mmCIF file of C-alpha atoms in Angstrom:
data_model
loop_
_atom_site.group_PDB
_atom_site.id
_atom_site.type_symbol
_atom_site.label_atom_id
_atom_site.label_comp_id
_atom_site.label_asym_id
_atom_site.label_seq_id
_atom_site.Cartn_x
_atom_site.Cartn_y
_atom_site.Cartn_z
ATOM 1 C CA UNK A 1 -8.376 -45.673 39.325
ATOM 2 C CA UNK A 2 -7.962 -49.061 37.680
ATOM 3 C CA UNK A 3 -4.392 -50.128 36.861
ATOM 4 C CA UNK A 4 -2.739 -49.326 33.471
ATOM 5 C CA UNK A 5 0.985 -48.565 34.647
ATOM 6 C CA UNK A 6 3.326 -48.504 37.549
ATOM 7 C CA UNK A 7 2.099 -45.094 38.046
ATOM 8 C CA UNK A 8 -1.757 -45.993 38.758
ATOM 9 C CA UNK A 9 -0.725 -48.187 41.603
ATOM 10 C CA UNK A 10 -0.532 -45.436 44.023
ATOM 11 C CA UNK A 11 -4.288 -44.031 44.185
ATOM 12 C CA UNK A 12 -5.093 -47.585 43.324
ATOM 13 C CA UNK A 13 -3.664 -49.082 46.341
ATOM 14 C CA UNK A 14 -5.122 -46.034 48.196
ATOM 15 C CA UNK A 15 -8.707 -46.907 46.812
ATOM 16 C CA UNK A 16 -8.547 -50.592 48.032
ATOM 17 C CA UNK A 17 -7.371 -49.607 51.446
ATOM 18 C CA UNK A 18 -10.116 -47.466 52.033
ATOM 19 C CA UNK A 19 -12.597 -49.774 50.711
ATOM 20 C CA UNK A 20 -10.986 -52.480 52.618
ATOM 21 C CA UNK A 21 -10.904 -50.434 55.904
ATOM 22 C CA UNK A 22 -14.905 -49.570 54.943
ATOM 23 C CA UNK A 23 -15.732 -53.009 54.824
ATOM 24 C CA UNK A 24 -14.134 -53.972 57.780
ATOM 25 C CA UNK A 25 -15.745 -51.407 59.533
ATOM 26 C CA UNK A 26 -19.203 -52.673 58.604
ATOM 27 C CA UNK A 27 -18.264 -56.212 59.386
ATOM 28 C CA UNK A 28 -17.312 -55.003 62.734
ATOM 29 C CA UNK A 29 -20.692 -54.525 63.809
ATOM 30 C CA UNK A 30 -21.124 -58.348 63.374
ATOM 31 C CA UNK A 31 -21.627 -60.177 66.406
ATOM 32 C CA UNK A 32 -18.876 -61.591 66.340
ATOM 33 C CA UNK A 33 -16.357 -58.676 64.250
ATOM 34 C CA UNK A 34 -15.208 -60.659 60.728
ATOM 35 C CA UNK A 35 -13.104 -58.328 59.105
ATOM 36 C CA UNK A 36 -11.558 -59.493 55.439
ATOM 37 C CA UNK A 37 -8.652 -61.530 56.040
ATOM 38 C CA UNK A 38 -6.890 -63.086 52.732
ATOM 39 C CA UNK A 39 -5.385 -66.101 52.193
ATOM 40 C CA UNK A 40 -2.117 -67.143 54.600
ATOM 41 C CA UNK A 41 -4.036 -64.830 56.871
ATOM 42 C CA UNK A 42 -2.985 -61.381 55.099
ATOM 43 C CA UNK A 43 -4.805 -58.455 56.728
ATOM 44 C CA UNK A 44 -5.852 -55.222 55.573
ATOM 45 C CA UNK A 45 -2.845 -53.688 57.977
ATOM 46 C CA UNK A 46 -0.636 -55.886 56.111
ATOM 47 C CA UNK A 47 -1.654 -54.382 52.923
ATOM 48 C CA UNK A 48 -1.324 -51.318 53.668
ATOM 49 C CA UNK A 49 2.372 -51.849 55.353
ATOM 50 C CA UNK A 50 2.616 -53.723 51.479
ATOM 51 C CA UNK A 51 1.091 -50.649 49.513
ATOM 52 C CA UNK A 52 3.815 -48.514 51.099
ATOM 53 C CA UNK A 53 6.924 -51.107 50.073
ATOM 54 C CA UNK A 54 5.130 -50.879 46.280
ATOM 55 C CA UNK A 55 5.519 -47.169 46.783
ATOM 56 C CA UNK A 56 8.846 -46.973 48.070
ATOM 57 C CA UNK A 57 10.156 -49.576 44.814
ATOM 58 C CA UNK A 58 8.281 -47.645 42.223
ATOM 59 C CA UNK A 59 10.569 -44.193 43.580
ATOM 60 C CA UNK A 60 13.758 -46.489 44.011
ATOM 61 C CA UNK A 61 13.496 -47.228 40.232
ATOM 62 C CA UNK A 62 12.974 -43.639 39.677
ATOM 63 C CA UNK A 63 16.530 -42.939 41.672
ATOM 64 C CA UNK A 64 18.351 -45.354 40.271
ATOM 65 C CA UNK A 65 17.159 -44.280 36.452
ATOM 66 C CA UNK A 66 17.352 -40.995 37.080
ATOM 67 C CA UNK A 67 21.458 -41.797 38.012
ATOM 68 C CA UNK A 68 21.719 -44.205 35.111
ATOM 69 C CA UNK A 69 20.963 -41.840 33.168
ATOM 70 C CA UNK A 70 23.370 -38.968 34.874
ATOM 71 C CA UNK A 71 26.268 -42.019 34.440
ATOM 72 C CA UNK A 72 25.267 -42.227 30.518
ATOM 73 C CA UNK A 73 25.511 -38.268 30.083
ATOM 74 C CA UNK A 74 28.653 -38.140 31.795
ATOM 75 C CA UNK A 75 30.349 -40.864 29.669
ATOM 76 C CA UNK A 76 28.677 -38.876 26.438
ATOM 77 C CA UNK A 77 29.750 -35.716 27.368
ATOM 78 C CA UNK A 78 33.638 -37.285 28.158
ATOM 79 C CA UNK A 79 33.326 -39.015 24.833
ATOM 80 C CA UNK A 80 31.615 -35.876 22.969
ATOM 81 C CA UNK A 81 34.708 -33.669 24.743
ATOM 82 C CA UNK A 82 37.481 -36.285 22.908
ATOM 83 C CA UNK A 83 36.078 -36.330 19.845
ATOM 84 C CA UNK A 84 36.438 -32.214 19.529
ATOM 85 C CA UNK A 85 39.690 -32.268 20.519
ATOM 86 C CA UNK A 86 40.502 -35.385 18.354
ATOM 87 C CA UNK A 87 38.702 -32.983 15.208
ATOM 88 C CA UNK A 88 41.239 -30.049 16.457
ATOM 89 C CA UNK A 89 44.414 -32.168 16.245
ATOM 90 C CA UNK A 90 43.754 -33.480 13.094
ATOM 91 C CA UNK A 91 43.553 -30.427 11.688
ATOM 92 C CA UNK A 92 46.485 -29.000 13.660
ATOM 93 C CA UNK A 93 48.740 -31.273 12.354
ATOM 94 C CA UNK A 94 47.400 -30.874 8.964
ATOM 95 C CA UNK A 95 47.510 -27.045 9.366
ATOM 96 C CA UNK A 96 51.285 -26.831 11.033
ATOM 97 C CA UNK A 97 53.135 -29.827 9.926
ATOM 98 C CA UNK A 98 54.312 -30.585 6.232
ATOM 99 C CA UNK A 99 56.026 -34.081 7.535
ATOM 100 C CA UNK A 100 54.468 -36.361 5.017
ATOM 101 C CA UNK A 101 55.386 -38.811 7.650
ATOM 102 C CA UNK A 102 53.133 -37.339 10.228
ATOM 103 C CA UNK A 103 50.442 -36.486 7.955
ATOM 104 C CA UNK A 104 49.732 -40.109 6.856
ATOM 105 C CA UNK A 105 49.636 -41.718 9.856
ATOM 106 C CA UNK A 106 46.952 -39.125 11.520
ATOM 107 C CA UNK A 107 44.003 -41.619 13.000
ATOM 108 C CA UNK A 108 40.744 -41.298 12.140
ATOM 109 C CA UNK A 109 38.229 -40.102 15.222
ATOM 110 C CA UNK A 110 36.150 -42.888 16.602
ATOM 111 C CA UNK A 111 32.238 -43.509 15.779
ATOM 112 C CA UNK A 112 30.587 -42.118 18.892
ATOM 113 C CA UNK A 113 28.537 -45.289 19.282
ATOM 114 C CA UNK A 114 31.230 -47.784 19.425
ATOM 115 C CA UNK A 115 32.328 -49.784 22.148
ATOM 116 C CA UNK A 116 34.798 -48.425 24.926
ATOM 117 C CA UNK A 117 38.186 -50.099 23.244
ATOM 118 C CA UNK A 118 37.020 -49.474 19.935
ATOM 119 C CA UNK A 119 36.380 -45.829 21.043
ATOM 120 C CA UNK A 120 39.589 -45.659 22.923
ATOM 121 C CA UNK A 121 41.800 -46.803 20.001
ATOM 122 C CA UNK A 122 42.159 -44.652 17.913
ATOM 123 C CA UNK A 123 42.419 -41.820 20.551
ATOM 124 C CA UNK A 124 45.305 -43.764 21.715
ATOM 125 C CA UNK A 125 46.880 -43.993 18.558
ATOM 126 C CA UNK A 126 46.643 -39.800 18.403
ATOM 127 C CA UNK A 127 48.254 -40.048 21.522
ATOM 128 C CA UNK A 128 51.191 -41.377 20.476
ATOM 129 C CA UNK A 129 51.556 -39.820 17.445
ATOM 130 C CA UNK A 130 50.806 -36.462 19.363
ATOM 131 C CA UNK A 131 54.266 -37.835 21.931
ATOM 132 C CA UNK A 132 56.228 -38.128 18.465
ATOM 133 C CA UNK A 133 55.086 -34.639 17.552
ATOM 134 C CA UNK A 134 56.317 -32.704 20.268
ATOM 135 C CA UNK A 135 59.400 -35.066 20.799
ATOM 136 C CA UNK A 136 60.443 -33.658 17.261
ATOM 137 C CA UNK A 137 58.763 -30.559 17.447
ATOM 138 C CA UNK A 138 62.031 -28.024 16.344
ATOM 139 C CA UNK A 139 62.715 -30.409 13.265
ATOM 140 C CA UNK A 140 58.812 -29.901 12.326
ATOM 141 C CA UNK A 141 59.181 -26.277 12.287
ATOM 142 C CA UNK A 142 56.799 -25.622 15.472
ATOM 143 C CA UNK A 143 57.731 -23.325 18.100
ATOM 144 C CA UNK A 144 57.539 -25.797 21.050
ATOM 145 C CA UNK A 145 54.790 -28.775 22.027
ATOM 146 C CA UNK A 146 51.658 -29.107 20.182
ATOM 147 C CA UNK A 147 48.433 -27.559 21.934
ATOM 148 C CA UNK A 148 45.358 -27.202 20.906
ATOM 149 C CA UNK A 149 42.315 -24.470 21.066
ATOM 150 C CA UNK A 150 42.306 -22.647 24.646
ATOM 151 C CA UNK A 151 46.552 -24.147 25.011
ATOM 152 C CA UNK A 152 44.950 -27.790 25.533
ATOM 153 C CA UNK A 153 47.938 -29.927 26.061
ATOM 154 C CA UNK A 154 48.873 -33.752 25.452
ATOM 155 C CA UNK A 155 49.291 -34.019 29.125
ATOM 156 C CA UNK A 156 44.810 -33.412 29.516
ATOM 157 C CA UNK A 157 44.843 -35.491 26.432
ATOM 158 C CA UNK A 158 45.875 -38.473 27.524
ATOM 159 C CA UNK A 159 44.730 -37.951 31.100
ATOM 160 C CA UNK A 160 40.939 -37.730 29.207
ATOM 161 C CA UNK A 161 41.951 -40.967 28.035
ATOM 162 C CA UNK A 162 42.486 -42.746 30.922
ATOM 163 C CA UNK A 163 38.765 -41.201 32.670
ATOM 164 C CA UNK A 164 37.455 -42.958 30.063
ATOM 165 C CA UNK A 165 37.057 -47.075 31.329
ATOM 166 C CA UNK A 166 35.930 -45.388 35.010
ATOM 167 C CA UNK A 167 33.144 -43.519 32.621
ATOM 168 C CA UNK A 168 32.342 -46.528 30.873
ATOM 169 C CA UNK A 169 31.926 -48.981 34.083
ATOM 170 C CA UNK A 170 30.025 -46.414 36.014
ATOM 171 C CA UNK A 171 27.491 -46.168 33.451
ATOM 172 C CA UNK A 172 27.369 -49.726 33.115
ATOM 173 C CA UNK A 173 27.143 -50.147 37.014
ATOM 174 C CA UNK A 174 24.337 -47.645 36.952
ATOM 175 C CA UNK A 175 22.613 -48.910 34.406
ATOM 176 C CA UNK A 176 23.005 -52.586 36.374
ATOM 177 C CA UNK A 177 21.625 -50.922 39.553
ATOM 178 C CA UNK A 178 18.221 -49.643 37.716
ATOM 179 C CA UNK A 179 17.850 -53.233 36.585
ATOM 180 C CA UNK A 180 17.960 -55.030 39.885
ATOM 181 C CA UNK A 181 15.578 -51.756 41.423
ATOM 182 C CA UNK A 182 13.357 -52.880 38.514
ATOM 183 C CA UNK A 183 12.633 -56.298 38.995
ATOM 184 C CA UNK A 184 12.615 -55.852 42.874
ATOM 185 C CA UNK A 185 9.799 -53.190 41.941
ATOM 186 C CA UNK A 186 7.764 -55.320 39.541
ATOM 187 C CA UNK A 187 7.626 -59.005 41.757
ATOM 188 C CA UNK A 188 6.346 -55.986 44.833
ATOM 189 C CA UNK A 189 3.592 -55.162 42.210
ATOM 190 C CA UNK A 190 2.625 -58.546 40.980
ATOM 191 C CA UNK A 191 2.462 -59.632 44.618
ATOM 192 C CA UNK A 192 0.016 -56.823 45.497
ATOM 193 C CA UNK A 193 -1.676 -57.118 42.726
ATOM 194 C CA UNK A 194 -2.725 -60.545 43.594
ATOM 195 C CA UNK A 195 -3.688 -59.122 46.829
ATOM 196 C CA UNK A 196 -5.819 -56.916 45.142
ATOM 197 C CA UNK A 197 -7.380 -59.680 43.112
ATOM 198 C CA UNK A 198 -8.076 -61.919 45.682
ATOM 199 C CA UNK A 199 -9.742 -58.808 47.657
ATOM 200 C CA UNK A 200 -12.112 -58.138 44.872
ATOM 201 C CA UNK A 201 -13.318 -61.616 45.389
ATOM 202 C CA UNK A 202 -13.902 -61.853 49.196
ATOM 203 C CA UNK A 203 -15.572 -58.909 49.580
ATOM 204 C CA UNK A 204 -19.128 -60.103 47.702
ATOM 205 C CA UNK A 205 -18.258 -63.659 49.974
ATOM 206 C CA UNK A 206 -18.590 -61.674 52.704
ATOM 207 C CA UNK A 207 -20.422 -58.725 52.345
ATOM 208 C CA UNK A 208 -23.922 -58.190 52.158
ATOM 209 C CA UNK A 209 -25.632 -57.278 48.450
ATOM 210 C CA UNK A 210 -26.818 -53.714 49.938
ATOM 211 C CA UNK A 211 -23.149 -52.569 51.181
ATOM 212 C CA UNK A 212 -21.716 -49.035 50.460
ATOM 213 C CA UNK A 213 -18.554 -50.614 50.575
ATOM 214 C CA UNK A 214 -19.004 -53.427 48.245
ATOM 215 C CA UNK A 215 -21.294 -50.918 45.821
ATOM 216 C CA UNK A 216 -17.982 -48.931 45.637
ATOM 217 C CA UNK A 217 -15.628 -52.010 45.006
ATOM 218 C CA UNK A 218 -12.196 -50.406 43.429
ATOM 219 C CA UNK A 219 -11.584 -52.144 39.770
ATOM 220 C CA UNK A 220 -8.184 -53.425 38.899
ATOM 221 C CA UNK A 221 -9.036 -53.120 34.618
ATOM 222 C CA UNK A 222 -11.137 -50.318 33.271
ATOM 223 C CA UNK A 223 -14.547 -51.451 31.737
ATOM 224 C CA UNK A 224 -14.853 -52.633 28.819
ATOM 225 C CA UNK A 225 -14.935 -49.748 25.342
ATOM 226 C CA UNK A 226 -13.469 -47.224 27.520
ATOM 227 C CA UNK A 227 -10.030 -47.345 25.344
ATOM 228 C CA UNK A 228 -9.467 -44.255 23.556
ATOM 229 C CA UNK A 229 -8.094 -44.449 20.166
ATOM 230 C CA UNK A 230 -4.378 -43.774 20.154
ATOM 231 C CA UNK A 231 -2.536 -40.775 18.741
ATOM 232 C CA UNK A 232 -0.049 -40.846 15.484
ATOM 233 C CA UNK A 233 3.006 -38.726 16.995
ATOM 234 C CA UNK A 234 5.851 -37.630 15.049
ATOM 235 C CA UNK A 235 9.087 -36.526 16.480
ATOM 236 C CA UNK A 236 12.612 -35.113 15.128
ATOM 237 C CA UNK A 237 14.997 -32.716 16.655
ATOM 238 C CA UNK A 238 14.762 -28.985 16.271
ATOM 239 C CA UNK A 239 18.152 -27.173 16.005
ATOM 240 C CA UNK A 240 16.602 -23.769 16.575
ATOM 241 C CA UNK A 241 14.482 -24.860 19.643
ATOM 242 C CA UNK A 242 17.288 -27.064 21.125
ATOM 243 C CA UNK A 243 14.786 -29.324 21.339
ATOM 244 C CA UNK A 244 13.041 -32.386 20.264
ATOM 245 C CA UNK A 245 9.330 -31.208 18.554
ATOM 246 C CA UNK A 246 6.450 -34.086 19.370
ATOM 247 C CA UNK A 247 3.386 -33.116 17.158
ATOM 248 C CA UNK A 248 0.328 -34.798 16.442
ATOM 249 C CA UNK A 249 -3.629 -34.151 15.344
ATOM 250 C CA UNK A 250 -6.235 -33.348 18.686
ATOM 251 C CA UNK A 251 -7.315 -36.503 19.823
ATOM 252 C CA UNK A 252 -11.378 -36.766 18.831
ATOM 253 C CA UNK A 253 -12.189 -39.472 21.664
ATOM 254 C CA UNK A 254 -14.772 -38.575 24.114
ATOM 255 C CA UNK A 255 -14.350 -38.638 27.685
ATOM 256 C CA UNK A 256 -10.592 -37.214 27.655
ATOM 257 C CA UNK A 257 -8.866 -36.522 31.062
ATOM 258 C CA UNK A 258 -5.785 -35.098 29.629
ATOM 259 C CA UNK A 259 -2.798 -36.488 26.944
ATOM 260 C CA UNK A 260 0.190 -37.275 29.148
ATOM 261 C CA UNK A 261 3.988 -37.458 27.478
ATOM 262 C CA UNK A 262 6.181 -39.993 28.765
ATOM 263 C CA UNK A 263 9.770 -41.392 27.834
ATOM 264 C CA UNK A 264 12.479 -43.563 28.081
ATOM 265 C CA UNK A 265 16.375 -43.029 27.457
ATOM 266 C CA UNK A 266 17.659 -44.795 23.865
ATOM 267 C CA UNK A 267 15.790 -46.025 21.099
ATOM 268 C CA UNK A 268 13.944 -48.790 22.352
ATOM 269 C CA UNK A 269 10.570 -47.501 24.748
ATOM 270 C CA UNK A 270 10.673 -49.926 27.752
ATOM 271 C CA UNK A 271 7.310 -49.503 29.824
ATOM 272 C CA UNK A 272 8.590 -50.536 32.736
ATOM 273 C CA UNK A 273 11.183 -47.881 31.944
ATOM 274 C CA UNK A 274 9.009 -44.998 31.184
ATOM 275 C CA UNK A 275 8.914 -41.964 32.912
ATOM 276 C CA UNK A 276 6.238 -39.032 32.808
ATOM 277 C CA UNK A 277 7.542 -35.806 31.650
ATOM 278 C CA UNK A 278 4.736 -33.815 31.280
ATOM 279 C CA UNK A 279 0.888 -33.435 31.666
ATOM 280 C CA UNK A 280 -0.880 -31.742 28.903
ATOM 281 C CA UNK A 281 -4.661 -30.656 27.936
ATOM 282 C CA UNK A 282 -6.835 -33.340 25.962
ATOM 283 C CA UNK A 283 -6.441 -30.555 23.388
ATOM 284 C CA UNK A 284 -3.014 -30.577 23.046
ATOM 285 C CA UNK A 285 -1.583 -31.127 19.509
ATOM 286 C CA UNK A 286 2.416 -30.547 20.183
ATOM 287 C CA UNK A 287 4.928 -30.488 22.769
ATOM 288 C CA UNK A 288 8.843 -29.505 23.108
ATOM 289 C CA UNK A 289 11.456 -31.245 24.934
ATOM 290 C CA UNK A 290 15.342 -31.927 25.987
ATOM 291 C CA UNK A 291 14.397 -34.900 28.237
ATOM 292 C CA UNK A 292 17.068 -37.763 27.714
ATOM 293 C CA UNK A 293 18.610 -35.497 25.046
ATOM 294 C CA UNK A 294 21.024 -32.839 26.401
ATOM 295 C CA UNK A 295 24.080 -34.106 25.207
ATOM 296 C CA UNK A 296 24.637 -34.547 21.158
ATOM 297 C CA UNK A 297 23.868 -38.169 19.778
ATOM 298 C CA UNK A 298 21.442 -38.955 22.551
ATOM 299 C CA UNK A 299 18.420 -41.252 21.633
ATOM 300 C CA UNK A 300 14.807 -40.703 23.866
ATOM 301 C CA UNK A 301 11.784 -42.354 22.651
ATOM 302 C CA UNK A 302 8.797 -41.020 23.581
ATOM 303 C CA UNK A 303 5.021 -41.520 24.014
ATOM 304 C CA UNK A 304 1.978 -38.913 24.216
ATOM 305 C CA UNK A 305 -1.256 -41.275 25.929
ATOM 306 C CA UNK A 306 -4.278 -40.999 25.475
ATOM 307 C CA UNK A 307 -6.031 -40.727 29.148
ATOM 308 C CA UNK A 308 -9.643 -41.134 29.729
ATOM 309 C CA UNK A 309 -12.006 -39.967 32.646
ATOM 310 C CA UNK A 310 -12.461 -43.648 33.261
ATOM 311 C CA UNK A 311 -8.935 -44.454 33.886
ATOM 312 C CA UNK A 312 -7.881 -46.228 30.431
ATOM 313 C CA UNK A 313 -5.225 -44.999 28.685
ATOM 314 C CA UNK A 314 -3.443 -45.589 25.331
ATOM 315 C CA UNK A 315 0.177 -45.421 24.193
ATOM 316 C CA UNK A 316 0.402 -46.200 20.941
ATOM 317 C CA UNK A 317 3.027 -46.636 19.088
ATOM 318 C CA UNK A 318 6.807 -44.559 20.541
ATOM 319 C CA UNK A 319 8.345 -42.337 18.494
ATOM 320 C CA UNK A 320 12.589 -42.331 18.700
ATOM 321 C CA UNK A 321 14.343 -38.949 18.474
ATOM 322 C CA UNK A 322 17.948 -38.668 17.947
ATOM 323 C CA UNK A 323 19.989 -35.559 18.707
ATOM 324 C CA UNK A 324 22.387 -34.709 15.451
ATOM 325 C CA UNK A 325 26.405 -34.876 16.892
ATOM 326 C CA UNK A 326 28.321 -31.818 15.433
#
């Protein structure tokens, strides 16, 4: 399997092990043994101790997105929660209190995609407003302190206030964490690849026109015309389904292993971000989804590719799918 993502590295590290391992094994009959060492003396024991560390960074990305993304729910769903009970004491002071004073001075909620203080603001200024409410709750005509749906007090209030910077910086440190994970796992993979490369090339030095191993020499590219055409996806959420609908035509390209959907969190698709959701027939002409988008106003951008019994694959162009907020 030639190399077209993060994700072919696996069987393709596999395949140049065993090769390598073959022609060693042929070279051992030699008189003397010359098994394929690489340059600064790199051995094939070496690679494969290397092929494992590739292995191990690809999943460590995986982890740390995979919490990144857990960090960025949690802050949407603590934001999402403030917002409805910003929406319920708006109208509960517009509902109990006549106080022209009061009324006038109620805050408008936050945009959901704002920065933390400029999300925290007005929420703050509700708070106090909500302090001078129940401070002067008899002269307002209300029967005690002002709560809200299921007796929510000021007290949670503010205290969902104050989760919010911890929210914020744990997303951010998340986030920060999947970064570092990702360059660590893509200098691992250009440094095997070049491994790789350089293999391809000492094998016909040193190997013999007739031998099995170099007549089954792993690629790193997939030959030449083997691209299959990409797919035109659309994408939008589905309110009924809960669920973000991918559709597209049947792929018409010959040689089709299977379409593959893949995605990244927000509205920008990242490659070296992407994860596989799902494996689907070359057939295939739709697919439904929550991935990245179980809390409302979350962005995913997805891909279907295109993958070919050869090993090529094609992308095309993401589609970006936003779930409505209430």
């Amino acid at each position: 399997m030639p190399i077209t993502s993060f994700a072919s590295y696996g069987p393709t590290m596999q395949a140049f092990n065993a090769n390598w391992m073959q022609a060693n094994s042929e070279l051992g009959l030699l008189t003397p043994p010359q098994p394929i060492i690489l340059a600064g003396g790199y051995t094939q024991n070496q690679f494969q101790q290397d092929s494992a560390g590739v292995l191990s960074a690809i999943e460590e990305v995986r982890v740390f997105i995979d919490q990144a993304r857990a960090a960025a729910i949690a802050r949407e769903n603590g934001k999402l929660a403030l917002l409805t009970r910003a929406k319920q004491f708006r109208n509960s002071v517009l509902a109990q209190i006549t106080d022209n004073t009061y009324t006038a001075n109620l805050p408008v909620s936050p945009r959901p995609d704002v920065d933390l203080s400029k999300f925290a603001a007005p929420l703050q200024e509700m708070q106090r407003l909500w302090i001078r409410i129940n401070d002067n709750a008899t002269a307002l005509g209300l029967s005690g302190p002002l709560t809200l749906q299921g007796s929510y007090d000021l007290l949670q209030f503010t205290t969902a206030i104050q989760q919010l910077p911890q929210l914020y910086t744990n997303a951010d440190a998340n986030e920060e964490a999947a970064s570092f994970a990702r360059t660590r796992r893509d200098n691992v993979m250009a440094a095997i690849y070049e491994r790789m490369k350089q293999y391809r090339a000492a094998a016909p030095a040193m190997l013999p026109e007739n031998s099995p191993a170099l007549q089954n020499l792993p690629r790193l590219s997939p030959p030449p015309g083997t691209t299959p055409p990409a797919l035109t996806v659309t994408g939008a959420w589905d309110a009924a389904l809960t669920k973000a609908r991918l559709t597209w035509l049947a792929s018409t390209a010959p040689n089709l292993d299977k379409l593959q959907v893949r995605a990244c969190t927000g509205g920008t698709y990242k490659a070296g971000d992407e994860e596989i959701v799902a494996d689907l027939p070359a057939n295939a002409t739709a697919y439904d989804t929550d991935w990245g988008l179980t809390v409302p106003g979350a962005i995913a951008s997805f891909k279907v590719y295109v993958m070919a019994t050869k090993g090529n694959e094609n992308g095309g162009k993401a589609v970006k799918v936003v779930r409505p907020t209430p």
